[in-house]
CSV table of C-alpha atoms in Angstrom, one decimal:
chain,number,residue,atom,x,y,z
A,1,MET,CA,10.4,-1.2,-101.0
A,2,GLN,CA,6.8,-2.1,-101.2
A,3,VAL,CA,4.4,-1.8,-98.3
A,4,ASP,CA,3.8,-5.3,-97.7
A,5,GLU,CA,7.4,-6.1,-98.1
A,6,ALA,CA,8.2,-3.5,-95.7
A,7,MET,CA,5.7,-4.8,-93.0
A,8,GLU,CA,6.7,-8.0,-93.5
A,9,ARG,CA,10.3,-7.2,-92.8
A,10,LEU,CA,9.1,-5.1,-89.5
A,11,ALA,CA,7.1,-8.6,-88.5
A,12,GLN,CA,10.5,-10.2,-88.8
A,13,MET,CA,12.4,-7.7,-87.1
A,14,MET,CA,10.2,-7.8,-84.0
A,15,GLN,CA,10.0,-11.6,-84.1
A,16,SER,CA,13.9,-11.5,-83.7
A,17,ALA,CA,14.3,-8.8,-81.3
A,18,ARG,CA,14.7,-9.6,-77.4
A,19,SER,CA,13.9,-6.1,-76.3
A,20,ILE,CA,11.6,-3.2,-78.3
A,21,VAL,CA,11.0,0.1,-77.3
A,22,PHE,CA,8.6,2.4,-79.0
A,23,PHE,CA,8.5,6.2,-79.2
A,24,GLY,CA,5.5,7.8,-80.2
A,25,GLY,CA,4.2,11.2,-80.7
A,26,ALA,CA,0.9,13.1,-81.7
A,27,GLY,CA,0.2,10.6,-84.4
A,28,VAL,CA,-0.5,7.8,-82.1
A,29,SER,CA,-3.6,9.5,-80.8
A,30,THR,CA,-5.3,11.2,-84.1
A,31,ALA,CA,-7.2,8.1,-84.7
A,32,SER,CA,-8.8,8.5,-81.1
A,33,GLY,CA,-10.3,12.0,-82.0
A,34,ILE,CA,-7.3,13.8,-80.3
A,35,PRO,CA,-5.9,16.5,-82.9
A,36,ASP,CA,-2.3,17.7,-83.0
A,37,PHE,CA,-2.6,20.8,-80.7
A,38,ARG,CA,-0.9,23.0,-83.5
A,39,SER,CA,-4.1,21.9,-85.6
A,40,ALA,CA,-6.6,22.4,-82.9
A,41,HIS,CA,-4.8,25.8,-81.9
A,42,GLY,CA,-6.0,27.1,-85.4
A,43,LEU,CA,-9.8,26.4,-84.4
A,44,TYR,CA,-9.5,28.4,-81.2
A,45,SER,CA,-11.2,31.6,-81.6
A,46,GLY,CA,-9.6,32.9,-78.1
A,47,ALA,CA,-6.1,32.7,-79.5
A,48,GLN,CA,-6.4,36.2,-80.8
A,49,GLY,CA,-3.2,36.0,-82.8
A,50,ARG,CA,-1.1,34.4,-80.2
A,51,SER,CA,0.8,31.1,-80.9
A,52,TYR,CA,0.0,27.9,-79.5
A,53,GLU,CA,3.8,28.0,-78.3
A,54,GLU,CA,2.9,31.1,-76.5
A,55,MET,CA,-0.2,30.1,-74.8
A,56,LEU,CA,1.0,26.8,-73.4
A,57,SER,CA,4.0,28.2,-72.0
A,58,HIS,CA,5.1,28.6,-68.4
A,59,GLY,CA,5.2,32.6,-68.8
A,60,TYR,CA,1.9,32.8,-70.2
A,61,PHE,CA,0.1,30.4,-67.6
A,62,MET,CA,1.8,32.5,-64.6
A,63,ARG,CA,0.6,36.0,-66.4
A,64,ASN,CA,-2.8,34.9,-67.6
A,65,GLU,CA,-4.1,32.3,-65.2
A,66,ASP,CA,-7.8,32.5,-66.7
A,67,ALA,CA,-6.8,32.6,-70.8
A,68,PHE,CA,-4.5,30.0,-70.1
A,69,TRP,CA,-7.0,27.3,-68.4
A,70,ALA,CA,-9.8,28.4,-71.2
A,71,PHE,CA,-7.2,27.6,-74.0
A,72,TYR,CA,-5.8,24.5,-72.4
A,73,ARG,CA,-9.2,22.9,-71.7
A,74,HIS,CA,-10.5,23.5,-74.8
A,75,VAL,CA,-7.3,22.5,-76.9
A,76,MET,CA,-5.7,19.9,-74.9
A,77,LEU,CA,-8.3,17.9,-72.6
A,78,TYR,CA,-10.2,15.2,-74.4
A,79,PRO,CA,-11.6,13.1,-71.5
A,80,ASP,CA,-13.9,11.0,-73.5
A,81,ALA,CA,-11.1,9.7,-75.9
A,82,ARG,CA,-10.4,5.9,-76.4
A,83,PRO,CA,-7.5,3.7,-77.2
A,84,ASN,CA,-7.1,2.7,-80.6
A,85,ALA,CA,-5.7,0.0,-83.1
A,86,ALA,CA,-2.0,1.5,-82.3
A,87,HIS,CA,-2.5,1.7,-78.5
A,88,ARG,CA,-4.1,-1.7,-78.4
A,89,ALA,CA,-1.7,-3.3,-80.7
A,90,LEU,CA,1.2,-1.9,-78.5
A,91,LYS,CA,-0.6,-3.5,-75.4
A,92,ARG,CA,-0.3,-6.9,-77.3
A,93,LEU,CA,3.4,-6.6,-77.8
A,94,GLU,CA,3.8,-5.7,-74.2
A,95,ASP,CA,1.8,-8.9,-73.2
A,96,GLN,CA,4.0,-10.8,-75.4
A,97,GLY,CA,7.1,-9.8,-73.4
A,98,LYS,CA,8.8,-8.1,-76.4
A,99,LEU,CA,8.0,-4.4,-75.4
A,100,THR,CA,9.8,-3.2,-72.5
A,101,ALA,CA,8.9,0.4,-72.5
A,102,ILE,CA,6.7,3.0,-74.2
A,103,ILE,CA,8.0,6.5,-74.4
A,104,THR,CA,5.6,9.0,-75.4
A,105,GLN,CA,5.3,12.8,-76.1
A,106,ASN,CA,1.7,12.8,-75.5
A,107,ILE,CA,0.0,13.9,-72.3
A,108,ASP,CA,-3.4,11.9,-72.8
A,109,GLY,CA,-2.8,8.7,-71.0
A,110,LEU,CA,-4.2,6.5,-73.7
A,111,HIS,CA,-1.4,4.1,-73.4
A,112,GLN,CA,-2.2,3.7,-69.8
A,113,LYS,CA,-5.9,3.2,-70.3
A,114,ALA,CA,-5.3,0.6,-72.9
A,115,GLY,CA,-3.4,-1.3,-70.3
A,116,SER,CA,0.0,-0.7,-70.9
A,117,ARG,CA,2.2,-0.6,-67.9
A,118,HIS,CA,5.8,0.7,-68.6
A,119,VAL,CA,5.0,4.2,-69.9
A,120,CYS,CA,7.2,7.2,-69.8
A,121,GLU,CA,5.4,10.2,-70.5
A,122,LEU,CA,8.2,12.7,-71.5
A,123,HIS,CA,5.6,15.8,-71.3
A,124,GLY,CA,3.8,14.6,-68.5
A,125,THR,CA,0.1,14.1,-68.4
A,126,VAL,CA,-3.2,15.7,-68.1
A,127,HIS,CA,-4.6,13.3,-65.5
A,128,ARG,CA,-2.4,14.8,-62.8
A,129,ASN,CA,-2.7,18.6,-61.7
A,130,PHE,CA,-1.4,20.1,-58.3
A,131,CYS,CA,-1.6,23.1,-56.2
A,132,MET,CA,1.5,25.3,-56.6
A,133,ARG,CA,1.2,26.3,-53.0
A,134,CYS,CA,0.1,23.6,-50.9
A,135,GLY,CA,0.7,20.5,-53.1
A,136,GLN,CA,-3.0,19.4,-53.5
A,137,LYS,CA,-3.2,16.8,-56.1
A,138,VAL,CA,-6.3,16.8,-58.5
A,139,ASP,CA,-7.3,14.6,-61.1
A,140,LEU,CA,-8.8,15.3,-64.8
A,141,ASP,CA,-12.5,14.8,-63.9
A,142,TYR,CA,-11.9,17.8,-61.1
A,143,VAL,CA,-10.4,20.1,-64.1
A,144,VAL,CA,-13.1,19.3,-66.3
A,145,SER,CA,-16.1,19.9,-64.2
A,146,ALA,CA,-14.8,23.2,-62.7
A,147,PRO,CA,-17.3,26.0,-63.6
A,148,GLY,CA,-14.4,28.3,-64.7
A,149,THR,CA,-10.7,28.6,-63.9
A,150,PRO,CA,-10.1,25.6,-61.6
A,151,LYS,CA,-8.7,26.3,-58.0
A,152,CYS,CA,-7.2,24.2,-55.3
A,153,PRO,CA,-9.9,22.7,-53.6
A,154,ALA,CA,-7.8,22.8,-50.3
A,155,CYS,CA,-6.6,26.3,-50.0
A,156,GLY,CA,-8.2,27.9,-53.3
A,157,GLN,CA,-4.9,28.8,-54.9
A,158,ARG,CA,-3.6,28.4,-58.4
A,159,LEU,CA,-3.5,24.9,-60.0
A,160,LYS,CA,-1.1,23.5,-62.6
A,161,PRO,CA,-1.6,20.8,-64.7
A,162,ASP,CA,1.6,18.4,-64.6
A,163,VAL,CA,2.5,19.0,-68.1
A,164,VAL,CA,5.6,20.2,-69.4
A,165,LEU,CA,4.9,23.7,-70.6
A,166,TYR,CA,7.1,25.9,-73.0
A,167,GLY,CA,9.9,27.2,-71.1
A,168,GLU,CA,10.0,24.1,-68.7
A,169,ASN,CA,12.4,21.3,-68.7
A,170,LEU,CA,11.7,18.0,-68.8
A,171,ASP,CA,11.5,16.0,-65.8
A,172,ASP,CA,15.0,14.5,-64.9
A,173,ALA,CA,13.9,11.0,-63.7
A,174,VAL,CA,11.4,10.7,-66.6
A,175,LEU,CA,13.9,11.7,-69.0
A,176,GLU,CA,16.6,9.3,-67.5
A,177,GLU,CA,14.1,6.3,-67.4
A,178,ALA,CA,13.5,6.8,-71.2
A,179,LEU,CA,17.1,7.1,-72.2
A,180,GLU,CA,17.8,3.8,-70.2
A,181,ALA,CA,15.3,2.2,-72.0
A,182,ILE,CA,16.4,3.1,-75.2
A,183,ARG,CA,19.9,2.2,-74.4
A,184,GLN,CA,18.9,-1.4,-73.5
A,185,CYS,CA,16.8,-2.0,-76.5
A,186,ASP,CA,17.7,-3.8,-79.6
A,187,LEU,CA,15.0,-2.5,-81.7
A,188,LEU,CA,13.5,1.1,-81.3
A,189,ILE,CA,10.2,1.8,-83.0
A,190,VAL,CA,9.5,5.4,-83.6
A,191,GLY,CA,5.6,6.3,-84.9
A,192,GLY,CA,3.2,9.0,-85.0
A,193,THR,CA,5.9,12.0,-84.4
A,194,SER,CA,7.4,14.3,-87.1
A,195,LEU,CA,10.8,14.2,-84.9
A,196,VAL,CA,11.2,18.0,-84.7
A,197,VAL,CA,10.4,18.7,-81.1
A,198,GLN,CA,13.6,18.9,-79.2
A,199,PRO,CA,15.0,17.7,-76.7
A,200,ALA,CA,12.5,14.7,-76.9
A,201,ALA,CA,13.3,14.0,-80.5
A,202,GLY,CA,16.9,13.6,-80.3
A,203,LEU,CA,16.5,10.9,-77.5
A,204,ILE,CA,16.6,8.3,-80.5
A,205,MET,CA,20.2,9.0,-81.2
A,206,TYR,CA,21.1,7.3,-78.0
A,207,ARG,CA,20.2,3.9,-79.0
A,208,ARG,CA,23.1,1.5,-79.2
A,209,PRO,CA,24.9,1.1,-82.6
A,210,SER,CA,23.8,-2.5,-83.0
A,211,ALA,CA,19.8,-1.7,-82.2
A,212,SER,CA,17.7,-1.2,-85.5
A,213,LEU,CA,15.7,1.7,-85.8
A,214,VAL,CA,12.1,1.9,-87.5
A,215,LEU,CA,10.2,4.8,-88.4
A,216,ILE,CA,6.5,4.8,-88.9
A,217,ASN,CA,5.0,8.0,-90.2
A,218,ARG,CA,3.0,9.4,-92.9
A,219,ASP,CA,5.4,12.1,-93.6
A,220,GLU,CA,9.2,12.2,-93.9
A,221,THR,CA,11.3,12.8,-90.9
A,222,PRO,CA,14.8,14.5,-90.6
A,223,TYR,CA,15.6,11.0,-89.0
A,224,ASP,CA,14.5,8.8,-92.1
A,225,ARG,CA,18.2,8.7,-93.2
A,226,HIS,CA,19.5,7.0,-90.1
A,227,ALA,CA,16.5,4.5,-90.0
A,228,ASP,CA,17.1,0.9,-90.8
A,229,LEU,CA,13.4,0.8,-91.8
A,230,VAL,CA,10.9,3.6,-92.9
A,231,LEU,CA,7.1,3.1,-93.6
A,232,HIS,CA,5.1,6.3,-94.7
A,233,ASP,CA,1.7,4.8,-93.6
A,234,ASP,CA,-0.9,4.7,-91.1
A,235,LEU,CA,0.5,3.7,-87.5
A,236,GLY,CA,-2.6,1.8,-86.5
A,237,LYS,CA,-2.8,-0.2,-89.6
A,238,VAL,CA,0.9,-1.3,-89.6
A,239,LEU,CA,1.0,-2.4,-85.8
A,240,ASP,CA,-2.2,-3.9,-85.9
A,241,ALA,CA,-1.1,-5.8,-89.0
A,242,VAL,CA,2.2,-6.7,-87.5
A,243,ILE,CA,1.5,-7.6,-84.2
A,244,PRO,CA,-1.0,-10.4,-83.8
A,245,GLY,CA,-3.3,-11.3,-80.8
A,246,CYS,CA,-2.2,-13.6,-78.2
């Protein structure tokens, strides 16, 4: 199927759908200047041969607090990033009453910055941080402006970003919210993700048999054969073209 034909079919599917859910990964935010952290990890001189899985693990955070925060702030934080065409198009779709939920593997908060209201953040967000001793909460600005390893402003103890590290489980409430949204939709659009990170990637298999599945990603995914429509193209370009302004 030619790209133009596929985009026309997607527009028709969206028009006839009553409840659309979008599931997105790192590729949603690359146009905002946020690289996939796997790629960013390779540019970080302090890694010293360690994998990104190790440096973003709960165990590494607990054993090497200073090294963790140095890596995390260098690789994971982009406070000046702004929503791109994909984020803005999804906001338009929500405003039209079609999009009922966004499920994201990203932790950058750009969907909310674009104005989207119903966002399930499977892996948490860089915009929330909390003290592991007293529970004090601080925002991203506090972490970014700290001169060294950020500490709790109330008790001076260890802060943890409210993100899911390797070795930690997804939040049960967020996971159930995402599953319920997928179960209720009649069109699931998956974009900007290679669908290899579990258990998040497996969520798409919980859709109803009658629900349509659309995959938009530059590269092939393990789930391409399960989809009703596949577009190997730029996500922002596709969404911007098929979701008109109000």
